[in-house]
Amino acid sequence: MTDPMAATPGWVDSRLDTIFAKLPKELKPAADAFADCLAGSKAPAAPSDMLGAEFATCHRTFRTALQQADVAEPLLAEVMSDLEALEAEIAEDS
């Protein structure tokens, strides 16, 4: 038997696309890295006993990338808030 591969629920990709559409196109590599990190953070259907803490490294790294790219604070706050809400939904869904 193989170990389950890490993944996020199927609906997450479209939500990430909507959130990332707010960002400049040059941040696509950082957005892709965030999506990969998110998918690798939890095995499918694994219970979330850490209340979303499994996504903290992804969140912190992406925030730093946006800050280094000089994303305006209002947009940064909006995107990070959207991602926090999405992370909470992922944690509830699994």
XYZ file of N, CA and C in Angstrom:
282
model
N 0.845 -1.176 0.000
C 0.000 0.000 0.000
C 0.890 1.238 0.000
N 0.497 2.225 -0.758
C 1.293 3.447 -0.819
C 0.721 4.487 0.124
N 1.570 5.407 0.509
C 1.107 6.509 1.348
C 0.270 7.454 0.506
N -0.750 8.075 1.089
C -1.539 9.031 0.322
C -0.681 10.237 -0.042
N -0.904 10.737 -1.248
C -0.177 11.930 -1.681
C -0.821 13.157 -1.059
N 0.005 14.121 -0.757
C -0.526 15.373 -0.232
C -1.315 16.074 -1.327
N -2.386 16.709 -0.937
C -3.218 17.405 -1.913
C -4.193 18.320 -1.202
N -4.699 19.268 -1.960
C -5.782 20.100 -1.462
C -7.046 19.657 -2.186
N -8.210 19.939 -1.633
C -9.453 19.580 -2.322
C -9.502 20.221 -3.711
N -10.187 19.574 -4.650
C -10.233 20.035 -6.032
C -10.719 21.462 -6.233
N -11.599 21.932 -5.388
C -12.157 23.274 -5.551
C -11.162 24.376 -5.214
N -10.060 24.038 -4.604
C -9.096 25.045 -4.148
C -8.430 25.768 -5.315
N -8.128 25.049 -6.397
C -7.424 25.670 -7.518
C -8.161 26.882 -8.078
N -9.462 26.757 -8.274
C -10.211 27.892 -8.826
C -10.250 29.059 -7.848
N -10.320 28.760 -6.565
C -10.292 29.830 -5.555
C -8.945 30.542 -5.551
N -7.857 29.755 -5.646
C -6.527 30.368 -5.698
C -6.383 31.236 -6.941
N -6.886 30.760 -8.081
C -6.821 31.556 -9.312
C -7.513 32.900 -9.129
N -8.661 32.899 -8.472
C -9.401 34.140 -8.226
C -8.612 35.081 -7.322
N -8.026 34.541 -6.275
C -7.243 35.359 -5.342
C -5.996 35.901 -6.028
N -5.275 35.039 -6.740
C -4.018 35.444 -7.368
C -4.225 36.387 -8.549
N -5.425 36.415 -9.125
C -5.709 37.322 -10.243
C -5.572 38.786 -9.825
N -5.630 39.050 -8.540
C -5.493 40.417 -8.018
C -4.045 40.899 -8.044
N -3.108 39.965 -8.197
C -1.685 40.283 -8.091
C -1.061 40.524 -9.462
N 0.042 41.273 -9.496
C 0.763 41.457 -10.763
C 1.241 40.108 -11.308
N 1.275 39.994 -12.628
C 1.652 38.732 -13.276
C 3.056 38.270 -12.910
N 3.954 39.198 -12.598
C 5.324 38.801 -12.259
C 5.400 38.029 -10.934
N 4.311 38.012 -10.172
C 4.286 37.249 -8.921
C 3.754 35.826 -9.112
N 3.509 35.433 -10.361
C 3.005 34.079 -10.626
C 3.916 32.992 -10.050
N 5.248 33.087 -10.187
C 6.082 32.040 -9.579
C 5.873 31.922 -8.064
N 5.725 33.036 -7.378
C 5.483 32.997 -5.929
C 4.108 32.397 -5.636
N 3.120 32.747 -6.454
C 1.776 32.198 -6.275
C 1.777 30.689 -6.522
N 2.491 30.257 -7.560
C 2.585 28.823 -7.844
C 3.275 28.082 -6.703
N 4.325 28.689 -6.159
C 5.038 28.073 -5.033
C 4.120 27.965 -3.815
N 3.294 28.995 -3.590
C 2.341 28.946 -2.479
C 1.353 27.797 -2.683
N 0.814 27.680 -3.898
C -0.154 26.614 -4.183
C 0.475 25.240 -3.971
N 1.721 25.071 -4.415
C 2.421 23.799 -4.214
C 2.637 23.520 -2.731
N 3.017 24.548 -1.993
C 3.235 24.401 -0.552
C 1.931 24.002 0.143
N 0.856 24.666 -0.236
C -0.453 24.377 0.350
C -0.837 22.918 0.096
N -0.639 22.468 -1.140
C -0.989 21.090 -1.495
C -0.128 20.086 -0.739
N 1.107 20.455 -0.452
C 2.005 19.546 0.239
C 1.897 19.579 1.745
N 1.047 20.420 2.263
C 0.968 20.607 3.712
C 0.140 19.575 4.443
N -0.726 18.886 3.727
C -1.617 17.951 4.414
C -2.025 16.831 3.471
N -2.017 15.624 3.955
C -2.477 14.485 3.158
C -3.980 14.594 2.946
N -4.491 14.076 1.815
C -5.922 14.166 1.566
C -6.736 13.511 2.681
N -7.804 14.156 3.051
C -8.750 13.684 4.063
C -8.128 13.520 5.445
N -6.954 14.080 5.642
C -6.341 14.014 6.970
C -7.049 14.993 7.891
N -7.320 14.589 9.122
C -7.969 15.521 10.041
C -7.048 16.687 10.352
N -7.633 17.823 10.553
C -6.836 19.000 10.875
C -6.926 19.243 12.370
N -5.984 18.685 13.093
C -5.985 18.888 14.535
C -5.146 20.098 14.919
N -4.608 20.769 13.914
C -3.784 21.945 14.188
C -4.505 23.235 13.800
N -5.770 23.140 13.438
C -6.598 24.296 13.101
C -5.939 25.223 12.089
N -5.408 24.648 11.011
C -4.822 25.437 9.943
C -3.361 25.776 10.133
N -2.787 25.412 11.269
C -1.377 25.736 11.524
C -0.455 25.045 10.530
N -0.926 23.975 9.896
C -0.098 23.279 8.923
C 0.219 24.148 7.707
N -0.523 25.232 7.527
C -0.304 26.130 6.397
C 0.559 27.340 6.757
N 0.982 27.451 8.002
C 1.685 28.651 8.476
C 2.953 28.951 7.687
N 3.736 27.938 7.376
C 4.974 28.167 6.631
C 4.674 28.694 5.234
N 3.683 28.125 4.573
C 3.291 28.585 3.232
C 2.870 30.052 3.290
N 2.050 30.354 4.258
C 1.498 31.697 4.429
C 2.618 32.715 4.665
N 3.508 32.396 5.579
C 4.608 33.296 5.936
C 5.539 33.540 4.744
N 5.880 32.474 4.033
C 6.781 32.579 2.884
C 6.160 33.419 1.775
N 4.870 33.210 1.510
C 4.193 33.970 0.459
C 4.081 35.440 0.838
N 3.762 35.709 2.083
C 3.667 37.097 2.557
C 5.003 37.811 2.368
N 6.087 37.140 2.703
C 7.418 37.719 2.533
C 7.692 38.016 1.061
N 7.312 37.097 0.172
C 7.509 37.309 -1.264
C 6.740 38.533 -1.746
N 5.516 38.710 -1.263
C 4.721 39.876 -1.663
C 5.332 41.161 -1.121
N 5.802 41.126 0.103
C 6.435 42.309 0.690
C 7.708 42.673 -0.067
N 8.502 41.683 -0.430
C 9.737 41.947 -1.169
C 9.456 42.491 -2.562
N 8.292 42.164 -3.119
C 7.891 42.671 -4.430
C 7.206 44.029 -4.325
N 7.186 44.594 -3.124
C 6.584 45.908 -2.874
C 5.101 45.985 -3.239
N 4.374 44.909 -2.953
C 2.924 44.929 -3.136
C 2.355 45.923 -2.127
N 1.472 46.798 -2.589
C 0.875 47.822 -1.728
C 0.173 47.171 -0.541
N 0.284 47.801 0.614
C -0.256 47.238 1.856
C -1.745 46.891 1.774
N -2.601 47.742 1.187
C -4.021 47.355 1.121
C -4.241 46.066 0.309
N -3.534 45.924 -0.804
C -3.662 44.711 -1.618
C -3.068 43.517 -0.882
N -1.932 43.717 -0.247
C -1.301 42.656 0.540
C -2.264 42.153 1.614
N -2.872 43.076 2.342
C -3.811 42.701 3.406
C -5.016 41.953 2.839
N -5.529 42.413 1.700
C -6.691 41.762 1.087
C -6.363 40.334 0.654
N -5.238 40.169 -0.029
C -4.846 38.845 -0.511
C -4.587 37.903 0.659
N -3.877 38.373 1.659
C -3.571 37.510 2.802
C -4.841 37.142 3.567
N -5.778 38.061 3.679
C -7.056 37.763 4.332
C -7.830 36.706 3.540
N -7.839 36.861 2.214
C -8.508 35.871 1.364
C -7.869 34.494 1.529
N -6.536 34.461 1.597
C -5.836 33.184 1.749
C -6.099 32.564 3.118
N -6.155 33.385 4.160
C -6.473 32.866 5.498
C -7.858 32.228 5.509
N -8.818 32.884 4.861
C -10.173 32.336 4.792
C -10.176 31.019 4.021
N -9.427 30.969 2.928
C -9.337 29.741 2.143
C -8.685 28.622 2.952
N -7.616 28.941 3.650
C -6.939 27.944 4.484
C -7.885 27.388 5.547
N -8.707 28.245 6.132
C -9.681 27.790 7.130
C -10.701 26.848 6.495
N -11.137 27.173 5.277
C -12.085 26.299 4.583
C -11.455 24.944 4.268
N -10.189 24.957 3.856
C -9.495 23.699 3.564
C -9.405 22.854 4.828
N -9.049 23.484 5.938
C -8.929 22.767 7.207
C -10.273 22.161 7.621
N -11.363 22.892 7.398
C -12.697 22.388 7.745
C -13.134 21.261 6.821
N -12.718 21.342 5.557
C -13.154 20.389 4.536
C -12.484 19.028 4.680
N -11.367 18.990 5.409
C -10.635 17.724 5.468
C -10.773 17.037 6.803
